[in-house]
């Protein structure tokens, strides 16, 4: 069965010279990737990579809560979302999800309550767009697990993807109760927080992600979707089941979460 990577960044410049070879490897291993965009500069590249590799790569578009320009980073604001409605009128029919979006309350990136409220306002715009276009959310929540879950609950969002979730057990429980899914990255081999998610979320709510080029099995090394095979190995050990079972269930979960995957993969 196909393996689905629910969250990766194949538009990252680190892949420019190796993407064609990587795609051949993904086809060989039967891995389908949802590559997500994070800012307007990124969107065209994300869409083009997907269009050129339809049997292997799909896309999602959203505005990350921390916007980067070269070395500068700043919290997302409401004005940043002004172009999104028109963009999704054009591209929503081809997208698999809306994201990467969400909240990031890291103290060194978003130190004030005003900046946190700016992020919340921008996220609400994206939540409304996701409902309008029937696109599940692909969400970031660094240092903001509970606040993110609360805003999803307040806006009646069900069935979102919580990528690289770093909240505690109570927040994980709330996410499960509210119908959300959690993605597990290859960093699970070295990251206790990923193991905590994997062992406190029912298997029917787990999916796979690489977050390439980040969250690899070895810290500091470029990660690729091929490392999902290591995620599968680790999950099989943790959950005391076969690797084939992990692949089958996480792929079924991914299709349930992102129904448009049925247009891209054979089950």
XYZ file of C-alpha atoms in Angstrom:
267
model
C 0.000 0.000 0.000
C 1.054 3.575 -0.609
C 2.637 5.498 2.277
C 1.323 9.055 2.699
C 3.491 11.899 3.944
C 0.886 14.379 5.194
C 3.236 17.321 5.754
C 6.483 18.173 3.968
C 8.220 21.169 2.402
C 9.604 19.960 -0.911
C 9.774 23.553 -2.163
C 12.607 24.257 0.274
C 15.727 25.406 -1.568
C 17.745 22.588 -0.006
C 15.985 20.215 -2.423
C 16.521 22.230 -5.607
C 19.352 20.097 -6.971
C 18.138 16.720 -5.723
C 14.359 16.830 -6.157
C 14.226 14.886 -9.430
C 16.268 12.020 -7.978
C 14.258 12.096 -4.758
C 11.012 11.774 -6.695
C 12.314 8.636 -8.382
C 13.066 7.239 -4.923
C 9.585 8.177 -3.686
C 8.005 6.403 -6.647
C 10.112 3.327 -5.974
C 9.045 3.245 -2.313
C 5.406 4.099 -3.152
C 5.369 7.292 -1.056
C 2.922 10.105 -1.818
C 3.758 13.531 -0.371
C 1.565 16.500 0.514
C 3.934 19.444 0.132
C 2.686 22.502 2.009
C 3.405 26.157 1.368
C 3.903 28.711 4.126
C 4.004 32.144 2.436
C 3.142 33.895 -0.813
C 6.703 33.637 -2.125
C 6.546 29.863 -1.679
C 3.130 29.203 -3.228
C 3.990 29.199 -6.935
C 6.852 26.772 -6.436
C 4.701 24.450 -4.309
C 1.955 24.354 -6.943
C 4.405 23.813 -9.815
C 6.196 20.921 -8.111
C 2.860 19.214 -7.567
C 1.672 19.839 -11.142
C 4.870 18.315 -12.543
C 4.612 15.203 -10.322
C 0.891 14.504 -10.037
C 1.219 10.835 -9.195
C 3.651 11.489 -6.384
C 3.068 14.953 -4.908
C 0.013 16.991 -3.948
C -0.097 20.387 -2.289
C -1.555 22.548 0.438
C -1.305 26.321 0.813
C -1.470 28.466 3.907
C 0.245 31.239 5.817
C 2.575 30.059 8.572
C 2.146 31.960 11.865
C 5.769 33.101 11.621
C 6.608 34.776 8.335
C 10.232 34.767 7.181
C 12.030 37.116 4.807
C 15.667 36.115 4.466
C 16.931 36.276 8.068
C 14.014 38.322 9.443
C 11.119 36.602 11.181
C 7.878 38.189 12.369
C 4.463 37.029 13.564
C 1.691 36.779 10.985
C -0.824 39.630 10.983
C -4.369 40.026 9.686
C -3.268 42.234 6.797
C -1.091 39.362 5.531
C -4.235 37.400 4.720
C -5.686 39.975 2.309
C -4.664 38.087 -0.829
C -5.738 34.635 0.382
C -9.436 34.704 -0.620
C -8.612 35.429 -4.262
C -5.825 32.881 -4.270
C -8.100 30.120 -3.013
C -10.821 30.988 -5.510
C -8.217 30.073 -8.132
C -6.431 27.132 -6.510
C -8.709 25.509 -3.930
C -10.083 22.945 -6.360
C -6.593 21.492 -6.836
C -5.385 21.745 -3.231
C -5.584 18.827 -0.790
C -5.557 20.950 2.367
C -5.179 24.464 3.724
C -1.867 24.903 5.462
C 0.612 25.164 6.830
C -1.097 27.587 9.154
C -1.708 27.777 12.888
C -0.180 29.421 15.945
C 3.406 29.797 17.145
C 3.801 31.334 20.583
C 7.545 30.747 20.945
C 8.743 33.487 23.301
C 11.645 34.530 21.104
C 9.384 34.873 18.053
C 6.094 36.081 19.499
C 6.750 37.658 22.909
C 3.684 39.890 23.331
C -0.040 39.283 23.760
C -0.710 41.727 20.896
C 1.336 39.566 18.514
C -0.398 36.411 19.714
C -3.791 38.016 19.082
C -2.595 39.023 15.597
C -1.862 35.376 14.877
C -5.273 34.319 16.159
C -7.010 36.816 13.883
C -5.050 35.633 10.847
C -5.803 32.007 11.680
C -9.540 32.709 11.909
C -9.458 33.996 8.329
C -7.829 30.751 7.223
C -10.333 28.682 9.198
C -13.188 30.414 7.357
C -11.484 29.802 4.004
C -11.034 26.131 4.869
C -14.753 25.838 5.567
C -15.744 27.744 2.439
C -13.612 25.542 0.188
C -13.993 22.306 2.172
C -10.253 21.964 2.739
C -9.015 20.335 5.980
C -6.526 22.359 7.987
C -2.852 21.355 8.224
C -1.755 23.017 11.450
C 1.351 24.231 13.248
C 1.189 24.752 17.021
C 4.642 25.257 18.516
C 4.316 26.313 22.165
C 0.618 26.856 21.454
C -1.058 23.461 21.627
C -3.863 24.382 24.035
C -4.522 27.832 22.508
C -4.766 26.253 19.059
C -7.165 23.559 20.225
C -9.292 26.191 21.947
C -9.609 28.342 18.821
C -10.499 25.258 16.775
C -13.200 24.345 19.293
C -14.533 27.904 19.392
C -14.823 27.892 15.596
C -16.377 24.408 15.376
C -13.459 22.860 13.497
C -13.316 19.066 13.399
C -10.888 16.766 11.651
C -7.813 19.000 11.406
C -4.223 17.774 11.263
C -2.030 18.706 14.236
C 1.490 18.554 12.830
C 4.478 18.050 15.177
C 2.214 18.563 18.171
C 4.156 19.419 21.335
C 1.301 19.799 23.827
C 0.958 17.714 26.962
C -1.289 14.744 27.667
C -4.325 16.883 28.524
C -4.027 18.779 25.257
C -3.575 15.527 23.332
C -6.737 14.183 24.954
C -8.646 17.329 23.978
C -7.414 16.999 20.395
C -8.600 13.404 20.206
C -11.975 14.267 21.770
C -12.463 17.047 19.219
C -11.868 14.746 16.270
C -8.402 15.849 15.192
C -5.503 13.826 13.781
C -1.856 13.840 14.834
C 1.109 13.313 12.502
C 4.290 11.524 13.514
C 7.661 12.462 12.015
C 10.936 10.520 11.701
C 12.213 12.508 14.690
C 10.188 10.102 16.835
C 13.320 7.958 17.032
C 14.949 10.674 19.193
C 12.079 12.863 20.443
C 10.147 11.949 23.623
C 7.329 14.374 22.750
C 6.629 12.486 19.517
C 6.609 9.198 21.425
C 4.156 10.733 23.898
C 1.803 11.617 21.045
C 2.140 8.182 19.436
C 1.340 6.336 22.652
C -1.540 8.589 23.778
C -3.436 8.881 20.492
C -5.474 5.961 19.087
C -3.889 4.477 15.987
C -6.948 5.445 13.959
C -6.031 9.116 14.560
C -2.351 8.874 13.635
C -0.861 9.748 10.248
C 2.698 10.075 8.986
C 4.639 13.218 8.150
C 8.251 13.994 7.365
C 8.211 17.811 7.748
C 11.134 17.621 5.333
C 13.706 19.059 5.440
C 13.231 19.295 9.239
C 12.440 16.692 11.930
C 14.695 13.937 10.642
C 15.927 10.961 12.636
C 19.310 12.635 13.112
C 19.153 16.193 14.419
C 20.754 18.722 12.107
C 20.701 16.518 9.019
C 18.414 17.193 6.066
C 15.322 15.055 6.314
C 13.419 13.588 3.332
C 10.105 11.726 3.009
C 12.072 8.503 2.550
C 12.668 8.573 6.298
C 8.991 7.762 6.834
C 10.177 4.163 6.663
C 12.001 4.796 9.956
C 8.851 6.310 11.434
C 6.952 3.173 10.474
C 9.617 0.973 12.106
C 9.475 2.966 15.338
C 5.673 3.028 15.483
C 5.475 -0.713 14.891
C 7.800 -1.274 17.858
C 6.017 1.217 20.115
C 2.525 -0.033 19.314
C 3.446 -3.725 19.127
C 2.077 -4.277 15.645
C 3.439 -5.009 12.188
C 4.926 -2.414 9.871
C 2.347 -3.315 7.248
C -0.426 -2.595 9.731
C 1.042 0.837 10.546
C 1.214 1.696 6.844
C -2.288 0.430 6.102
C -3.979 2.238 8.986
C -2.098 5.545 8.662
C -2.841 5.654 4.936
C -6.524 4.957 5.541
C -6.489 7.708 8.188
C -4.841 10.134 5.764
C -7.531 9.503 3.153
C -10.273 9.959 5.742
C -8.653 13.216 6.876
C -7.870 14.473 3.347
C -10.581 13.061 1.044
C -8.981 14.556 -2.074
C -6.157 12.051 -1.702
C -8.485 9.621 -3.467
C -7.863 11.626 -6.636
C -4.117 10.973 -6.345
C -3.500 7.511 -4.932
C -4.764 3.975 -5.369
C -5.760 2.149 -2.197
